Short mmCIF file of N, CA, C and O in Angstrom, two decimals:
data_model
loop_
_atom_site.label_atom_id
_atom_site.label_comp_id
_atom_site.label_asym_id
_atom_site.label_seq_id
_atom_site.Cartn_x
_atom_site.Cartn_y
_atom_site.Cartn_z
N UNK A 3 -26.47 8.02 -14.70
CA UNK A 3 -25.82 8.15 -15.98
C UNK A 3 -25.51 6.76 -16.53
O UNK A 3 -24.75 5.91 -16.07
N UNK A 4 -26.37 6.74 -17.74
CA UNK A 4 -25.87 5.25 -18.68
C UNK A 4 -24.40 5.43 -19.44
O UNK A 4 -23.82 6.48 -19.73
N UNK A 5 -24.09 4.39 -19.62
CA UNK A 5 -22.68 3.86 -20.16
C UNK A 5 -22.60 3.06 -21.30
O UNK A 5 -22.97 1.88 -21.25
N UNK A 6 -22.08 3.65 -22.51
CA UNK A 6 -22.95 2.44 -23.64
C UNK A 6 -21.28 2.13 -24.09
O UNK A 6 -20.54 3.06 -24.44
N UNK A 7 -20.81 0.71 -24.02
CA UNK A 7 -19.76 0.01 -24.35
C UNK A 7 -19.61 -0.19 -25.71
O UNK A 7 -18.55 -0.44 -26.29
N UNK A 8 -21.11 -0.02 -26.39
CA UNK A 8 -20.42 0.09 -27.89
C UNK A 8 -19.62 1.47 -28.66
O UNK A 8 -18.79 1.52 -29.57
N UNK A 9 -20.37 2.61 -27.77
CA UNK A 9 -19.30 3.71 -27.84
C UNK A 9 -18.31 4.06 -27.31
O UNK A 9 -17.61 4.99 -27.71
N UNK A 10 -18.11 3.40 -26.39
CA UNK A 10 -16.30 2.84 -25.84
C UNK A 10 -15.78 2.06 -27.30
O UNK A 10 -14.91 2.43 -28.08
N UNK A 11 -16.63 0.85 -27.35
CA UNK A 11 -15.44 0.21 -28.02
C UNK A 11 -15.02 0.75 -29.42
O UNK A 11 -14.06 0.34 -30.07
N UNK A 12 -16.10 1.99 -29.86
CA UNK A 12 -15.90 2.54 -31.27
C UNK A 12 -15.17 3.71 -31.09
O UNK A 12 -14.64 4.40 -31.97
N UNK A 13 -15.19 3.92 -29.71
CA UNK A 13 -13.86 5.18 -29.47
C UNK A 13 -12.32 5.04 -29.49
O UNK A 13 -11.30 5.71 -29.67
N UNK A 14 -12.77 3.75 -29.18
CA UNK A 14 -11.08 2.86 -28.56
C UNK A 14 -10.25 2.88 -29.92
O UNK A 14 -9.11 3.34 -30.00
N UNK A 15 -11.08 2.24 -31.12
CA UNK A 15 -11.11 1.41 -32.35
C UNK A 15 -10.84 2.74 -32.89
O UNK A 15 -10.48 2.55 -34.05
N UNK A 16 -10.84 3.94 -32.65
CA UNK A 16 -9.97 5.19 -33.20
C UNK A 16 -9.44 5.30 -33.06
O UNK A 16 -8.54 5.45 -33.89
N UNK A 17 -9.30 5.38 -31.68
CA UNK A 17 -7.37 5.74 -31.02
C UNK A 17 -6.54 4.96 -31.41
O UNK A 17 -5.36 5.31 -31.56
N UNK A 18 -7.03 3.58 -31.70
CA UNK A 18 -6.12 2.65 -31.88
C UNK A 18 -6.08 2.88 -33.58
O UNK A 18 -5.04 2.33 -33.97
N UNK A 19 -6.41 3.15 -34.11
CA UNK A 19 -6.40 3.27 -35.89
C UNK A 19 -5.35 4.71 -35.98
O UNK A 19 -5.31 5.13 -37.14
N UNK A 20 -4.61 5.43 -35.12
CA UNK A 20 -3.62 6.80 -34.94
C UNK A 20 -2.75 6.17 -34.97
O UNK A 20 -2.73 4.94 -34.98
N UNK A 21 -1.64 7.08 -34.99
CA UNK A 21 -0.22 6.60 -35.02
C UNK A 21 -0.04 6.67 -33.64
O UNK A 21 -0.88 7.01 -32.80
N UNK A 22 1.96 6.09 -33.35
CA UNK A 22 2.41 6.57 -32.56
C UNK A 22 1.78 5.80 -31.24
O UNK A 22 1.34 4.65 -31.28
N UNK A 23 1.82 6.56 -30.13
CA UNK A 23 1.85 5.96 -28.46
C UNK A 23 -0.12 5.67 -28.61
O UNK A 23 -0.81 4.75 -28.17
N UNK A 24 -0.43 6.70 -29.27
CA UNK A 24 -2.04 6.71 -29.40
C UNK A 24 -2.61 5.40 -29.96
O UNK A 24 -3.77 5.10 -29.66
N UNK A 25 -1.83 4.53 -30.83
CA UNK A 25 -2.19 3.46 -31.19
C UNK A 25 -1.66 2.10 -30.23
O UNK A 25 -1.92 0.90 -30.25
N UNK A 26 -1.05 2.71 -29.65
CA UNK A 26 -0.47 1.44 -28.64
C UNK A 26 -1.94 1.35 -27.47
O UNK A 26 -2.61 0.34 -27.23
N UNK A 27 -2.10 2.64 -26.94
CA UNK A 27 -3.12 2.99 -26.30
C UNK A 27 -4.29 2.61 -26.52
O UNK A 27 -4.70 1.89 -25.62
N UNK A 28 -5.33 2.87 -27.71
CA UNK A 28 -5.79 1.97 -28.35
C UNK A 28 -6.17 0.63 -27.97
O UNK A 28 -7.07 0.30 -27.19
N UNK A 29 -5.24 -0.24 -28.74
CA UNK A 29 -4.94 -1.28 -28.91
C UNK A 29 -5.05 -2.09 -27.02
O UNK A 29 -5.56 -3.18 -26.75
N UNK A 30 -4.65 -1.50 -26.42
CA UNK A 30 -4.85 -1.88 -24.96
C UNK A 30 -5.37 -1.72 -24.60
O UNK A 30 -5.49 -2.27 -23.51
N UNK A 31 -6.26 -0.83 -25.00
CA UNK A 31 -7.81 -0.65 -24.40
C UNK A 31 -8.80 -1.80 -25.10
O UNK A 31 -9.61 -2.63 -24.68
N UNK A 32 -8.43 -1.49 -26.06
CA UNK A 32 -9.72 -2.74 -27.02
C UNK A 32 -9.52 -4.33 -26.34
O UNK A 32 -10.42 -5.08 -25.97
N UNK A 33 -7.84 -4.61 -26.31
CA UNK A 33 -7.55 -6.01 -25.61
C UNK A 33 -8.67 -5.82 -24.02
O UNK A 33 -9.73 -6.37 -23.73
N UNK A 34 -7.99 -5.02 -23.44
CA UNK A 34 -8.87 -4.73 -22.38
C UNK A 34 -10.34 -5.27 -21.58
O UNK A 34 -10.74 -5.91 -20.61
N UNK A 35 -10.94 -4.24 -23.16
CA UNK A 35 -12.35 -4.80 -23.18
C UNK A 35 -12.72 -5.89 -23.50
O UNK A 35 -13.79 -6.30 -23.05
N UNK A 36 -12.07 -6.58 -24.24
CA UNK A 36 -12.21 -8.06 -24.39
C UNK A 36 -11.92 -8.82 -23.61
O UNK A 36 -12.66 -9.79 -23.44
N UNK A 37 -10.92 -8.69 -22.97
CA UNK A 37 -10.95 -9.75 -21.28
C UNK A 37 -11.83 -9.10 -20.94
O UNK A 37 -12.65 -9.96 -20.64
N UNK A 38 -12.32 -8.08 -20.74
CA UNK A 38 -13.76 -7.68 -19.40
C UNK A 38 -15.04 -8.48 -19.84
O UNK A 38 -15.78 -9.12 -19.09
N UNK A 39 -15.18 -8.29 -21.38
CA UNK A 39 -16.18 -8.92 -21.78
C UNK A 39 -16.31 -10.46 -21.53
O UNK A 39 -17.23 -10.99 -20.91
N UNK A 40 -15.43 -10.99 -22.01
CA UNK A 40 -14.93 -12.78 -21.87
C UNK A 40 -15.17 -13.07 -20.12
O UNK A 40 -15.74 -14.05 -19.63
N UNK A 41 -14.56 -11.94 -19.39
CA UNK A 41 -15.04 -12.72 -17.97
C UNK A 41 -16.17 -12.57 -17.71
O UNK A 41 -16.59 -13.51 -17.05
N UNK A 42 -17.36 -11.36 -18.05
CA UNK A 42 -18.56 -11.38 -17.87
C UNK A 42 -19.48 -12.50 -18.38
O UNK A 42 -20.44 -13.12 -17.91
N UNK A 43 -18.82 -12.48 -19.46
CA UNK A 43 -19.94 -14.01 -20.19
C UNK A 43 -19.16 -15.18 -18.98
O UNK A 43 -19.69 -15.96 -18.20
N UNK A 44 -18.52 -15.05 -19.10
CA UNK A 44 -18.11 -16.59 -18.02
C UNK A 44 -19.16 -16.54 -16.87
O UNK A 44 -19.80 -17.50 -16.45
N UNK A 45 -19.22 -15.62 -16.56
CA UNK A 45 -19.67 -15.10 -15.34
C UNK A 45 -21.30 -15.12 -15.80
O UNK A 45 -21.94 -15.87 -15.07
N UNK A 46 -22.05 -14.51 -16.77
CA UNK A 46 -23.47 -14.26 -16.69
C UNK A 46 -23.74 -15.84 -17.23
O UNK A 46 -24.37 -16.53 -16.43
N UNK A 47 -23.38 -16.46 -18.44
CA UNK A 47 -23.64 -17.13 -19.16
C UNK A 47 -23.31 -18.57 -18.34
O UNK A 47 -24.26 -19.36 -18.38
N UNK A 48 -22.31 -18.97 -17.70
CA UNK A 48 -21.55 -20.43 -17.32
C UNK A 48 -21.55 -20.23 -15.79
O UNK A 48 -21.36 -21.18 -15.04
N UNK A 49 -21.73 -19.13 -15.39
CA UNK A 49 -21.62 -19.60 -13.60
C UNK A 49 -20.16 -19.79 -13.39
O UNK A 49 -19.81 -20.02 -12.23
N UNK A 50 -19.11 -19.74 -14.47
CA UNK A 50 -18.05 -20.46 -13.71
C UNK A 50 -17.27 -19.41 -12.84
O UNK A 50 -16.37 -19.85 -12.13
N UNK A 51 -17.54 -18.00 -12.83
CA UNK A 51 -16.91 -17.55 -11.66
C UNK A 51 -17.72 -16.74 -11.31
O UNK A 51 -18.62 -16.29 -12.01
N UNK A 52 -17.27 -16.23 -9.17
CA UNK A 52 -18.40 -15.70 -8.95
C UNK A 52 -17.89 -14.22 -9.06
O UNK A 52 -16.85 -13.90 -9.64
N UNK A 53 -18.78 -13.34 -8.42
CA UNK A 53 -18.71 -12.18 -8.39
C UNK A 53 -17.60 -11.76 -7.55
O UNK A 53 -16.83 -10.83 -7.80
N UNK A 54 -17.57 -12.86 -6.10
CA UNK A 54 -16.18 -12.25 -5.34
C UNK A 54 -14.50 -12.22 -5.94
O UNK A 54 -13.49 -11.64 -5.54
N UNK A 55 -14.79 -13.28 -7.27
CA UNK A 55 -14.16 -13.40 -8.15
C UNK A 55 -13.39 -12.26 -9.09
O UNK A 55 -12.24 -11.85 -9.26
N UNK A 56 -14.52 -12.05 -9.53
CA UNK A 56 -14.30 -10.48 -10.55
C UNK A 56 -13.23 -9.69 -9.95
O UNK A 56 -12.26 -9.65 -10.71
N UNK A 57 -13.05 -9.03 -8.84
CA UNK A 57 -12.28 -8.05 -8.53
C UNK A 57 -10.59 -8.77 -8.63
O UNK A 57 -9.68 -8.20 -9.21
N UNK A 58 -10.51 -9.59 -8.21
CA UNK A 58 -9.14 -10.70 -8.13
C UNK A 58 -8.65 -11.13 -9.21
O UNK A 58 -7.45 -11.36 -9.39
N UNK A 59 -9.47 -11.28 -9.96
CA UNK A 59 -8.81 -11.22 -11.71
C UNK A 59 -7.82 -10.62 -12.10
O UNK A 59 -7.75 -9.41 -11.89
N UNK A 60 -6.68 -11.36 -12.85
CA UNK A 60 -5.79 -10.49 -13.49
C UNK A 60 -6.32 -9.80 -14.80
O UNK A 60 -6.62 -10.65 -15.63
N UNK A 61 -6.46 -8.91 -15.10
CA UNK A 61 -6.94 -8.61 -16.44
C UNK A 61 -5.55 -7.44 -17.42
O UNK A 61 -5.58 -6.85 -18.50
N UNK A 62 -4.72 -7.57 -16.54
CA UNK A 62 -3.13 -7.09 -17.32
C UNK A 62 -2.47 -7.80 -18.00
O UNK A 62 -2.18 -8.87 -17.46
N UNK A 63 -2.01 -7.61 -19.18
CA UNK A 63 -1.26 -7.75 -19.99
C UNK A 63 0.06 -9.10 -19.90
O UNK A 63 0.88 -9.22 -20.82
#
């Protein structure tokens, strides 16, 4: 089963456009994906971290 991140991130980009707890929700998901994304390019693009790396990451708030 494929996984397509642009329909994550256009799902997220709804929840987060709701009121209420649903937009907080949202909104932390989209931040989310953007640290995941930012460490992958570090990672595919610069070498600067490795893979044993990835899991040890803070990626919270």
């Amino acid at each position: 089963m494929q996984l397509c991140w642009a329909h994550f991130k256009r799902d997220f980009i709804k929840i987060s456009e709701r009121s209420g707890v649903s937009q907080q929700i949202g909104t932390a998901l989209l931040e989310q994906q953007e640290k995941l994304w930012f460490y992958r390019f570090l990672y595919v693009i610069f070498g600067k971290i490795s893979l044993k790396a990835l899991p040890q990451l803070d990626l919270r708030f």
